[in-house]
Coordinates of C-alpha atoms in Angstrom, one line a residue:
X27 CA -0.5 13.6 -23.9
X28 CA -1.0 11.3 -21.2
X29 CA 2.4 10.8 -20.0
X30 CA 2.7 14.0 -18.0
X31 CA -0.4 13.2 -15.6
X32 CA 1.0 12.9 -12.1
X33 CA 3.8 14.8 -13.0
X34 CA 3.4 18.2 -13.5
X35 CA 1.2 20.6 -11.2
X36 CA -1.2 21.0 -14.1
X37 CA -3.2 17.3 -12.9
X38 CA -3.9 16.9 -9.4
X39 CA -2.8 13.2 -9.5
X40 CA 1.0 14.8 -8.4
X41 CA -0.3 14.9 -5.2
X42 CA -1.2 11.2 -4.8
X43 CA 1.8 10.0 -6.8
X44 CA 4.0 11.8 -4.3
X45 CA 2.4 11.0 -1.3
X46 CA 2.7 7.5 -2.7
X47 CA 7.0 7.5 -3.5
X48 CA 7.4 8.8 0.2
X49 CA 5.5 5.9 1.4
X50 CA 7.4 3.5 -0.6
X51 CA 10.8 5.3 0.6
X52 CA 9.9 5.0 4.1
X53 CA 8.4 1.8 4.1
X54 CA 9.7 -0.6 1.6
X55 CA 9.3 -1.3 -2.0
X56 CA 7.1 -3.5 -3.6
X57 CA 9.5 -6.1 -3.7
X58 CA 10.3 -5.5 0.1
X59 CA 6.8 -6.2 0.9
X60 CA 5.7 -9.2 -2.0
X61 CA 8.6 -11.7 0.2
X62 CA 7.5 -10.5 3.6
X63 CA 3.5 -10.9 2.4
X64 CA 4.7 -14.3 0.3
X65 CA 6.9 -15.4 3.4
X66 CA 3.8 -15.1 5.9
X67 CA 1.1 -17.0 3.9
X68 CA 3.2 -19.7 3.3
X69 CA 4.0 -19.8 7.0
X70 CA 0.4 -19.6 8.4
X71 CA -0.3 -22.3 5.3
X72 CA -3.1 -22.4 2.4
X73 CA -6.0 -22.8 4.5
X74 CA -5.6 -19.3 6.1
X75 CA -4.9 -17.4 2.6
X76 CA -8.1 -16.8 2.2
X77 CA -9.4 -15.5 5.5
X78 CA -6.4 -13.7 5.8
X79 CA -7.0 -11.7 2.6
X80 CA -10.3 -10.7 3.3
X81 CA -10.3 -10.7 7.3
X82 CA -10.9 -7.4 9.2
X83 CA -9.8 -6.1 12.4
X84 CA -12.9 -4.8 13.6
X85 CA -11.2 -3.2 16.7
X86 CA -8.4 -1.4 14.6
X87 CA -8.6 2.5 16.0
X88 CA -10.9 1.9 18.8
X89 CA -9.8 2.3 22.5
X90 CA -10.3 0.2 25.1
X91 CA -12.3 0.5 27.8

């Protein structure tokens, strides 16, 4: 039986499927986030979807100096 897998302590997956829920609790659900993600690409317009999706922040957890 597949269905159990993620939850029962038997599979390690629990702890990944609950890590998971208390991120969606505290910081939206997937429909929270589809409008705001929908609402800002179609503000910044169709030529920036696509650097957008596959842009980095190369300075993300660096300090300055």
């Amino acid at each position: 039986m597949h269905a159990a897998i993620g939850f029962t302590d038997e599979h390690q997956l629990h702890l990944f499927t609950r890590r998971i829920w208390s991120w969606r609790d505290a910081c939206g659900a997937e429909r929270f986030w589809a409008r705001r993600i929908g609402q800002a690409a179609l503000a910044r317009g169709g030529a920036a979807l696509w650097p957008d999706l596959t842009g980095r922040d190369e300075t993300q957890g660096e300090s300055e100096p």
